[in-house]
Coordinates of C-alpha atoms and ligand atoms in Angstrom, one line a residue:
M1 CA 14.9 7.0 -12.9
R2 CA 13.5 10.2 -13.9
A3 CA 10.8 11.1 -16.8
A4 CA 12.6 11.2 -20.2
E5 CA 14.9 14.3 -20.7
S6 CA 13.4 17.5 -21.9
A7 CA 16.2 19.6 -22.8
E8 CA 14.7 22.0 -25.4
T9 CA 12.1 22.9 -22.7
V10 CA 11.9 24.0 -19.2
R11 CA 8.9 23.8 -17.5
R12 CA 8.7 25.4 -14.0
I13 CA 6.7 23.7 -11.9
L14 CA 5.2 24.5 -8.4
C15 CA 4.2 21.0 -6.0
V16 CA 1.4 22.4 -3.6
F17 CA 0.7 20.3 -0.6
P18 CA -2.5 20.9 0.9
R19 CA -2.9 22.0 4.0
Y20 CA -5.0 19.3 6.5
T21 CA -7.3 19.9 8.6
P22 CA -6.7 19.6 12.7
S23 CA -7.6 15.8 12.9
F24 CA -6.8 13.0 16.2
G25 CA -3.7 12.0 14.0
T26 CA -1.6 14.5 12.4
F27 CA -0.7 15.6 16.6
E28 CA -1.4 19.2 16.4
Y29 CA -1.1 20.4 19.8
A30 CA 2.1 18.4 20.2
Y31 CA 3.8 20.9 17.7
P32 CA 4.5 23.9 20.8
L33 CA 6.0 21.3 22.5
T34 CA 8.8 20.4 19.8
D35 CA 11.4 23.0 18.9
G36 CA 9.9 24.5 15.7
V37 CA 7.4 21.6 14.3
Q38 CA 4.9 22.8 12.1
A39 CA 3.6 19.7 10.0
F40 CA 3.1 15.8 10.4
M41 CA 4.9 13.9 7.7
P42 CA 6.3 14.9 4.1
P43 CA 4.1 13.8 1.5
Q44 CA 5.6 11.0 -0.3
G45 CA 3.8 11.8 -3.1
L46 CA 4.4 15.3 -4.4
L47 CA 8.3 14.9 -2.9
L48 CA 8.3 11.4 -5.6
I49 CA 6.6 13.1 -8.6
A50 CA 9.0 16.3 -7.9
A51 CA 12.4 14.1 -8.6
Y52 CA 10.3 12.3 -11.2
L53 CA 10.1 15.7 -13.3
P54 CA 13.1 16.1 -15.6
E55 CA 16.3 16.9 -14.5
N56 CA 16.2 20.4 -15.9
W57 CA 12.9 21.6 -14.6
P58 CA 13.3 23.6 -11.8
V59 CA 11.1 22.6 -9.0
R60 CA 9.4 24.6 -5.8
F61 CA 7.6 22.6 -3.0
I62 CA 5.4 24.2 -0.7
D63 CA 4.3 22.4 2.2
E64 CA 0.8 24.8 2.8
N65 CA 0.7 23.5 7.1
I66 CA 3.8 25.4 6.4
R67 CA 3.4 28.5 5.2
P68 CA 1.1 29.0 2.1
A69 CA 2.0 29.6 -1.4
T70 CA 2.8 33.5 -1.7
T71 CA 2.2 35.4 -5.0
E72 CA 5.8 35.2 -6.1
D73 CA 5.5 31.5 -5.9
F74 CA 2.5 31.6 -8.6
E75 CA 4.5 34.4 -10.4
W76 CA 7.1 32.2 -11.3
A77 CA 5.5 29.0 -12.0
E78 CA 4.0 28.0 -15.2
A79 CA 2.7 24.7 -13.6
V80 CA 1.1 23.6 -9.9
F81 CA 0.8 20.4 -9.2
V82 CA -1.5 19.1 -6.1
S83 CA -1.9 15.9 -4.0
G84 CA -3.6 14.7 -1.4
M85 CA -6.4 13.0 0.6
H86 CA -10.3 13.1 0.4
I87 CA -9.9 14.8 4.4
Q88 CA -7.8 17.7 2.1
R89 CA -10.0 17.5 -0.9
Q90 CA -11.3 21.6 -0.2
Q91 CA -8.0 23.0 0.2
M92 CA -6.7 21.1 -3.0
N93 CA -9.6 22.9 -4.6
D94 CA -8.9 26.2 -2.9
I95 CA -5.2 25.9 -4.1
C96 CA -6.8 25.3 -7.9
R97 CA -8.6 28.8 -7.5
R98 CA -6.0 30.9 -6.2
A99 CA -3.8 29.2 -9.3
H100 CA -5.9 29.9 -12.4
A101 CA -6.2 33.7 -10.6
F102 CA -2.8 33.6 -12.4
D103 CA -3.7 31.9 -15.4
L104 CA -2.1 28.8 -14.1
T105 CA -2.4 25.4 -15.9
V106 CA -3.1 22.8 -12.4
A107 CA -2.7 19.1 -12.2
I108 CA -4.0 17.0 -9.6
G109 CA -3.2 13.1 -8.7
G110 CA -2.9 11.3 -5.3
P111 CA -5.0 9.0 -3.2
S112 CA -8.1 11.3 -3.4
V113 CA -8.4 11.9 -6.8
S114 CA -8.0 8.3 -7.8
A115 CA -10.5 7.2 -5.6
C116 CA -13.1 10.4 -6.8
P117 CA -12.5 11.9 -9.9
D118 CA -15.4 14.2 -9.8
Y119 CA -14.7 15.5 -6.5
Y120 CA -12.1 18.3 -8.9
P121 CA -14.3 19.6 -11.7
S122 CA -11.9 22.5 -11.6
F123 CA -8.4 21.2 -12.2
D124 CA -6.9 21.1 -15.7
Y125 CA -5.3 17.9 -15.7
L126 CA -6.3 15.0 -13.2
H127 CA -3.5 12.4 -13.1
V128 CA -6.2 9.1 -11.5
G129 CA -3.7 6.4 -10.6
E130 CA -0.2 5.5 -10.0
L131 CA 3.4 6.8 -11.3
G132 CA 3.3 5.5 -14.3
D133 CA 2.2 6.4 -18.4
A134 CA -0.4 9.3 -17.4
T135 CA 2.3 10.4 -15.6
N136 CA 5.2 10.7 -18.7
D137 CA 2.0 12.0 -20.4
L138 CA 1.8 14.1 -18.4
I139 CA 4.7 15.8 -18.8
A140 CA 5.1 15.6 -22.6
R141 CA 2.2 17.8 -22.7
L142 CA 3.6 20.7 -20.2
A143 CA 6.7 20.3 -22.6
H144 CA 4.5 20.7 -25.4
D145 CA 2.3 24.0 -24.0
P146 CA 2.5 24.5 -20.6
S147 CA -0.9 26.6 -20.6
R148 CA -4.1 25.4 -19.5
P149 CA -5.8 23.6 -22.2
K150 CA -9.7 23.9 -22.7
Q151 CA -10.7 21.5 -21.1
Q152 CA -10.6 19.1 -18.5
V153 CA -7.9 15.8 -19.5
V154 CA -8.5 13.2 -17.6
L155 CA -4.8 11.0 -17.5
K156 CA -5.1 7.3 -16.2
T157 CA -2.4 5.4 -15.6
T158 CA -2.7 2.0 -17.0
D159 CA 0.9 0.8 -17.1
R160 CA 2.8 1.8 -13.0
L161 CA 6.0 2.2 -13.3
D162 CA 7.8 -1.0 -11.2
M163 CA 8.5 0.4 -7.4
T164 CA 12.1 -0.5 -8.0
S165 CA 12.3 1.9 -10.6
F166 CA 11.0 5.2 -8.4
P167 CA 13.9 7.5 -8.0
L168 CA 14.7 9.1 -4.3
P169 CA 11.9 11.1 -3.3
A170 CA 12.8 14.7 -3.4
Y171 CA 13.5 15.7 0.2
E172 CA 15.9 18.0 -0.5
L173 CA 12.9 20.2 -1.2
A174 CA 11.3 19.8 1.7
D175 CA 12.9 21.2 5.5
L176 CA 12.7 17.9 6.8
K177 CA 13.4 19.4 10.8
H178 CA 9.9 21.0 10.8
Y179 CA 8.0 17.7 10.3
F180 CA 6.8 15.9 13.2
L181 CA 7.7 12.5 11.9
G182 CA 9.7 10.9 8.9
S183 CA 7.7 9.0 5.6
I184 CA 8.9 6.3 3.6
Q185 CA 7.0 3.7 1.5
Y186 CA 7.8 0.3 1.1
S187 CA 5.1 -1.5 -0.7
S188 CA 2.1 -0.3 -2.6
G189 CA -1.3 -2.4 -2.1
C190 CA -2.9 -5.0 0.5
P191 CA -4.0 -8.5 0.2
Y192 CA -7.1 -8.3 2.1
Q193 CA -10.2 -7.4 1.4
C194 CA -11.6 -5.5 4.4
E195 CA -15.1 -4.2 3.4
F196 CA -14.6 -0.5 4.7
C197 CA -11.0 -0.2 2.8
D198 CA -10.1 1.9 -0.4
I199 CA -6.6 0.1 -0.4
P200 CA -7.1 -2.9 -2.4
G201 CA -9.0 -1.2 -4.9
L202 CA -6.9 1.5 -5.3
Y203 CA -3.4 -0.5 -5.2
G204 CA -3.8 -3.8 -6.1
R205 CA -4.3 -7.4 -3.7
N206 CA -0.5 -8.0 -5.3
P207 CA 1.6 -5.5 -2.7
R208 CA 4.3 -4.0 -5.2
L209 CA 7.9 -3.2 -3.7
K210 CA 11.0 -1.0 -3.1
S211 CA 14.0 -2.6 -3.1
P212 CA 15.6 -2.5 0.5
Q213 CA 18.7 -0.5 -1.0
Q214 CA 16.1 1.5 -2.2
I215 CA 15.2 1.8 1.3
T216 CA 18.4 2.0 3.6
A217 CA 19.2 5.1 0.4
E218 CA 16.1 7.2 1.1
L219 CA 17.0 6.5 5.3
D220 CA 20.5 8.2 4.5
K221 CA 18.8 11.4 2.2
M222 CA 16.2 11.8 4.5
L223 CA 19.2 11.8 7.4
E224 CA 21.6 14.6 5.3
C225 CA 18.2 16.7 4.9
G226 CA 17.0 16.7 8.8
I227 CA 15.0 14.4 9.7
R228 CA 15.0 13.6 13.7
G229 CA 12.9 11.1 15.8
S230 CA 10.6 8.6 13.8
V231 CA 10.4 7.5 10.5
Y232 CA 6.9 5.7 10.2
F233 CA 6.6 3.1 7.5
V234 CA 3.3 4.7 5.3
D235 CA 2.7 1.0 4.0
D236 CA -0.8 -0.1 4.4
N237 CA 0.3 -3.0 5.2
F238 CA 3.9 -3.8 6.2
I239 CA 3.3 -7.3 6.4
G240 CA 1.6 -7.6 2.6
N241 CA 4.0 -9.4 2.1
R242 CA 6.2 -11.4 4.7
K243 CA 8.5 -12.3 2.7
A244 CA 9.6 -8.9 1.5
A245 CA 9.4 -7.8 5.0
L246 CA 11.9 -10.7 5.9
E247 CA 14.0 -9.5 3.6
L248 CA 14.0 -6.3 4.0
L249 CA 14.3 -6.1 8.1
P250 CA 18.6 -7.4 8.3
H251 CA 18.7 -4.4 6.0
L252 CA 17.4 -1.6 8.3
V253 CA 19.6 -3.6 11.2
E254 CA 22.7 -3.2 9.5
W255 CA 21.6 0.4 8.4
Q256 CA 20.6 1.1 12.0
K257 CA 24.2 -0.1 13.2
K258 CA 25.6 2.2 10.7
T259 CA 24.0 5.3 11.8
G260 CA 24.0 5.0 15.6
Y261 CA 20.5 4.2 15.5
V262 CA 19.3 7.8 16.1
L263 CA 15.7 6.9 14.2
R264 CA 13.2 4.5 15.7
F265 CA 10.2 3.1 13.1
S266 CA 7.1 2.5 13.2
C267 CA 4.3 0.7 10.7
E268 CA 1.6 -0.1 10.1
A269 CA 0.4 -4.2 10.2
T270 CA -2.3 -6.2 9.9
L271 CA -3.0 -8.2 13.5
N272 CA -1.6 -11.5 12.6
I273 CA 1.6 -10.1 12.6
A274 CA 1.4 -11.9 16.1
K275 CA 2.2 -15.2 14.5
R276 CA 4.9 -14.4 13.0
P277 CA 7.8 -14.0 15.5
E278 CA 10.3 -14.4 13.3
I279 CA 9.3 -11.0 11.5
L280 CA 9.0 -9.2 15.1
A281 CA 12.1 -10.2 16.2
G282 CA 13.8 -8.2 13.2
M283 CA 11.7 -5.5 13.7
R284 CA 12.6 -5.1 17.4
E285 CA 16.5 -5.9 16.1
A286 CA 16.0 -2.8 13.7
F287 CA 14.0 -0.2 16.5
F288 CA 11.0 -0.7 15.6
S289 CA 9.3 0.8 18.5
T290 CA 5.5 1.6 17.3
I291 CA 2.9 0.0 15.5
F292 CA -0.7 1.2 14.0
C293 CA -3.3 -2.4 14.1
G294 CA -6.5 -1.6 12.6
I295 CA -8.2 -3.7 15.2
E296 CA -11.5 -1.9 14.1
T297 CA -13.6 -3.5 16.8
P298 CA -13.0 -6.0 19.9
D299 CA -16.3 -7.2 18.9
P300 CA -15.1 -10.5 16.5
V301 CA -18.7 -11.0 14.8
A302 CA -18.3 -7.4 13.6
L303 CA -14.6 -8.5 12.3
K304 CA -16.4 -11.1 10.5
A305 CA -19.2 -9.1 8.8
M306 CA -16.7 -6.5 7.6
H307 CA -14.2 -9.6 6.4
K308 CA -12.0 -8.7 8.7
D309 CA -11.8 -12.4 9.8
H310 CA -7.6 -12.3 9.6
N311 CA -7.8 -10.3 12.6
M312 CA -9.2 -13.0 15.0
M313 CA -6.4 -15.3 14.0
V314 CA -4.8 -14.7 17.4
P315 CA -7.0 -13.6 20.1
I316 CA -6.7 -10.2 20.2
M317 CA -5.9 -9.4 23.3
E318 CA -2.7 -12.2 22.8
A319 CA -1.9 -10.1 20.0
I320 CA -1.3 -7.2 21.4
K321 CA 0.4 -8.5 24.9
T322 CA 2.9 -10.7 22.4
L323 CA 3.8 -7.1 20.2
N324 CA 4.5 -5.5 23.7
S325 CA 6.7 -8.3 24.4
F326 CA 8.4 -7.8 21.5
G327 CA 9.3 -3.7 22.5
M328 CA 6.6 -2.4 20.0
E329 CA 3.2 -0.1 21.8
V330 CA 0.4 -1.0 19.8
V331 CA -1.6 1.9 18.3
S332 CA -4.9 0.6 17.3
G333 CA -7.5 1.9 14.5
I334 CA -11.4 1.6 15.8
I335 CA -14.9 2.0 13.7
L336 CA -18.1 3.2 15.6
G337 CA -21.3 2.9 13.9
L338 CA -21.0 -0.7 12.0
D339 CA -24.0 -2.4 11.2
T340 CA -23.4 -5.1 14.1
D341 CA -22.8 -1.5 16.9
K342 CA -25.5 -2.3 19.5
P343 CA -26.5 0.5 22.0
E344 CA -24.1 -1.4 24.6
T345 CA -20.9 -1.2 21.5
G346 CA -18.8 2.4 23.8
A347 CA -19.0 0.5 27.3
H348 CA -17.4 -2.7 25.6
L349 CA -14.9 -0.1 23.7
L350 CA -14.0 1.5 27.3
E351 CA -13.7 -2.1 28.7
F352 CA -11.5 -2.7 25.8
I353 CA -8.8 0.5 26.1
E354 CA -8.8 -0.4 29.6
A355 CA -7.7 -4.0 29.5
S356 CA -5.6 -3.9 26.5
Q357 CA -3.6 -0.3 28.1
I358 CA -2.7 0.2 24.5
P359 CA -2.6 4.8 25.6
L360 CA -3.7 6.1 21.5
L361 CA -6.6 5.1 19.8
T362 CA -7.9 6.6 16.8
I363 CA -12.0 6.2 16.9
N364 CA -13.1 6.9 14.0
L365 CA -17.2 6.6 12.7
L366 CA -17.5 4.3 9.7
Q367 CA -17.5 6.2 6.4
A368 CA -18.2 4.2 3.6
L369 CA -15.0 5.5 0.9
P370 CA -15.5 5.7 -3.3
K371 CA -14.3 2.1 -4.9
T372 CA -15.1 -0.1 -1.5
P373 CA -17.6 -3.1 -0.8
L374 CA -18.8 -1.4 1.9
W375 CA -19.6 1.5 -0.8
D376 CA -21.3 -0.2 -3.3
R377 CA -22.9 -2.7 -0.4
L378 CA -25.0 0.6 1.4
K379 CA -25.7 1.9 -2.2
R380 CA -27.7 -1.1 -3.3
E381 CA -29.1 -0.4 0.2
N382 CA -30.1 3.0 -0.5
R383 CA -28.1 4.0 2.5
L384 CA -25.4 6.3 1.5
I385 CA -26.2 10.0 2.7
E386 CA -24.6 12.5 1.0
D387 CA -24.8 15.9 3.5
E388 CA -22.3 17.9 4.4
G389 CA -23.4 18.9 7.7
R390 CA -23.1 14.9 8.8
D391 CA -19.9 13.7 10.2
S392 CA -20.5 10.2 8.5
N393 CA -21.7 8.8 5.5
V394 CA -23.7 6.0 6.2
D395 CA -26.9 6.1 7.3
F396 CA -26.2 3.8 10.6
R397 CA -28.2 1.0 11.6
L398 CA -28.5 3.4 15.1
P399 CA -29.9 6.4 15.5
Y400 CA -27.5 8.9 13.9
E401 CA -27.2 11.5 16.9
D402 CA -26.8 8.0 19.1
V403 CA -23.9 7.3 17.1
V404 CA -22.7 10.5 17.6
M405 CA -22.7 10.8 21.3
T406 CA -21.4 7.3 21.8
W407 CA -18.2 8.8 19.9
R408 CA -17.7 11.6 22.0
A409 CA -18.8 10.1 25.5
C410 CA -15.4 7.4 24.5
M411 CA -13.0 10.0 23.6
G412 CA -14.0 11.9 27.1
S413 CA -14.0 8.7 28.6
A414 CA -10.9 7.6 26.8
Y415 CA -8.7 10.1 27.0
Q416 CA -9.0 11.8 30.5
P417 CA -5.4 12.6 32.0
A418 CA -5.3 9.9 34.7
K419 CA -6.8 7.3 31.9
L420 CA -4.1 7.6 29.8
L421 CA -0.9 8.6 31.5
E422 CA -1.4 5.4 33.4
R423 CA -1.6 3.3 30.3
Y424 CA 1.3 5.1 29.2
E425 CA 2.9 4.5 32.8
Y426 CA 2.3 0.0 31.9
Q427 CA 3.4 1.0 28.5
I428 CA 6.7 1.8 30.1
R429 CA 6.9 -0.8 32.6
E430 CA 5.1 -3.5 30.7
T431 CA 6.4 -2.7 26.4
Y432 CA 10.0 -0.4 26.1
P433 CA 11.9 -2.5 28.8
N434 CA 11.3 -5.2 25.5
Q435 CA 13.2 -2.7 23.1
I436 CA 16.2 -3.3 21.4
K437 CA 18.7 -2.1 23.9
R438 CA 20.6 0.3 21.8
P439 CA 24.4 0.9 21.9
R440 CA 25.0 4.4 23.0
T441 CA 26.2 6.0 20.2
P442 CA 27.8 9.1 19.6
Q443 CA 25.4 10.4 16.7
Q444 CA 23.1 9.8 19.7
A445 CA 25.4 11.9 21.8
S446 CA 25.6 15.0 20.0
W447 CA 25.1 17.9 20.8
A448 CA 22.0 18.7 18.4
N449 CA 20.1 16.3 19.7
I450 CA 20.7 17.3 23.5
K451 CA 20.3 20.5 22.8
L452 CA 16.6 19.4 21.3
G453 CA 15.8 16.8 24.6
L454 CA 16.3 20.1 26.4
T455 CA 13.9 22.3 24.3
M456 CA 11.4 19.6 23.8
L457 CA 11.7 18.9 28.6
R458 CA 12.1 22.8 28.8
N459 CA 8.8 23.6 26.6
I460 CA 6.7 20.2 28.4
F461 CA 7.7 21.2 31.5
W462 CA 6.8 24.9 31.3
K463 CA 3.8 24.2 28.5
V464 CA 2.5 21.4 30.6
G465 CA 3.9 21.3 34.3
V466 CA 3.3 25.1 34.9
L467 CA 0.6 26.7 32.3
G468 CA -1.2 22.9 31.2
D469 CA -4.4 22.2 33.1
Y470 CA -4.0 18.7 34.5
K471 CA -0.8 19.7 36.2
I472 CA -1.5 17.0 39.1
Q473 CA -1.4 14.2 37.0
F474 CA 1.1 15.6 35.1
W475 CA 3.8 15.8 37.7
K476 CA 2.7 12.5 39.3
F477 CA 4.1 10.6 35.8
A478 CA 6.5 13.1 35.5
L479 CA 8.3 12.9 38.9
R480 CA 8.3 9.5 38.9
R481 CA 9.7 9.3 35.3
L482 CA 12.7 11.7 36.5
A483 CA 13.0 9.9 39.7
R484 CA 14.0 6.5 37.7
G485 CA 15.8 9.0 34.4
E486 CA 13.5 7.4 31.8
I487 CA 13.6 11.4 30.0
E488 CA 13.4 10.0 26.7
H489 CA 9.6 8.0 27.9
L490 CA 8.9 11.1 29.6
I491 CA 9.4 13.9 26.2
S492 CA 8.0 11.1 23.6
S493 CA 4.6 10.2 26.4
I494 CA 3.6 13.6 26.9
L495 CA 4.5 14.9 23.2
V496 CA 1.8 12.8 22.0
A497 CA -0.4 12.3 25.6
H498 CA -1.0 15.7 25.0
H499 CA -2.1 16.1 21.8
L500 CA -4.7 13.3 22.4
I501 CA -6.1 14.7 25.6
N502 CA -6.5 18.7 24.4
F503 CA -7.9 17.2 21.1
A504 CA -10.5 14.4 23.0
R505 CA -11.3 17.7 24.8
D506 CA -12.6 19.0 21.8
A507 CA -14.2 16.4 20.1
S508 CA -16.6 15.2 23.6
G509 CA -17.0 19.0 23.1
G510 CA -18.4 18.6 19.9
H511 CA -15.7 21.0 18.3
T512 CA -14.5 18.6 15.7
N513 CA -15.6 15.5 12.7
A514 CA -16.5 12.0 14.2
S515 CA -14.8 10.8 11.2
Y516 CA -11.2 11.6 9.5
Y517 CA -13.1 11.4 6.0
S518 CA -16.0 13.4 7.3
L519 CA -17.2 16.0 4.3
K520 CA -18.1 18.3 7.3
L521 CA -15.0 20.2 7.4
Q522 CA -14.1 22.8 9.7
E523 CA -11.2 25.0 10.0
A524 CA -10.9 24.1 5.6
S525 CA -10.1 27.4 4.3
V526 CA -6.6 28.3 3.7
P527 CA -6.4 31.9 3.8
A528 CA -5.3 32.8 0.8
E529 CA -1.8 35.0 1.3
Ligands
SF4_601 S1 -5.9 -5.2 6.0 FE1 -5.7 -2.8 6.3 S2 -5.4 -2.2 4.3 FE2 -5.7 -4.1 4.2 S3 -7.7 -4.1 3.5 FE3 -7.9 -4.5 5.5 S4 -7.6 -1.8 6.2 FE4 -6.9 -2.1 4.5

């Protein structure tokens, strides 16, 4: 469904997605090993808005992770739309500044402005909340008059559009082959209330859903538009509504059969998914190969304190092994700087990594986000610190320097090449063999796929095996894969491992932020054209 058609007025809209500050979870160091990947995931929000605009409004989409918006783009446009997360705050304000230099009206929507409208004082329109009546209002105002309003206008969604009425995101505007991962959204919201998380506050506790038919139509469209490799369900909790997840899975299985299993899926879910073998079996059949779980900490006392008791419904180690037994590698979010942390927390974390054999853990410092119970509590306790030079806005119980040093030490140790590749070796031995045996299909054996694999292999051998500085560990790992014909595992493991090793070196050397949400943004400015 599109917004009300505006046959009489035509507005040219430039949608600009800001650059990411390089982070652990955006895999920049992997891009040179691919055949032209330049950005992490296509932005769902902007592509959705682009599709929702009146059909007769021309839309240009620019992801500044791929190329900056040019003078020609700004001269073409009548209004600019921007969206992004807190980490992109400086870049979003910079896009606004550049658009205003052309006297263009600039509107901002998405998760960051919805949580913190105050971060964006220069924008002309703030779109707060999800797609809905505020969106229609914005479109109507621009249709009526595209010039800049005299003062900032804040439009808040009170009546959200039902997700079953969402149009297919305008993937045709994005060059999907330049993305590391495809992205898709089935649901919005989460029933839990972890203390640090802003999802229930922003999107509600009763997950809203698209229909399975919408999802398979989106997947069809993504394939048509050139997506390859993996598609990530960006839902904050894939099993937020377990019944809906169960309903979707057979459709995904059918879709995989129809299209020849050319894509693999990944998602985020709470660890208590381990109690749902029927869901895990469906996910295995639909070829889910990775699942991100916010384990946060292996310490049960800390989990209780942050209201994440649901992580303890099954003993953590047992839950990880269960997911592995369904062929899914676990990726884990970890938080340091919790009130319950002790001087020995770092050592315990490293023991946990060793025991769980999880290759990829995103280890962040605790950050208090607005609209969270944590923010409210720390505000009451007078423990919020607004200082852009710090890696977190939380006044930790332990000395700040000690917490940051623990983070650096954990990153430095966990991602030593030998240790990381050993954990991948474990996954290749214990997890991947449990994945569905995909039928060999002509789609997988297409020349384009073979060429892609050969290009990545060439890059890996040259850039890691010849030019890299962990050659001995690499070749030990690679020769075993080659001897066993595990070429696909070799490519997928090294792509990710190479990023983790390099990013962790930056981190342990103090060159990156310890929090994904930190205000201390490094390399943040977007070069204007
Ligand atoms: S389970 Fe995940 S999405 Fe849900 S409230 Fe907790 S951290 Fe947020």
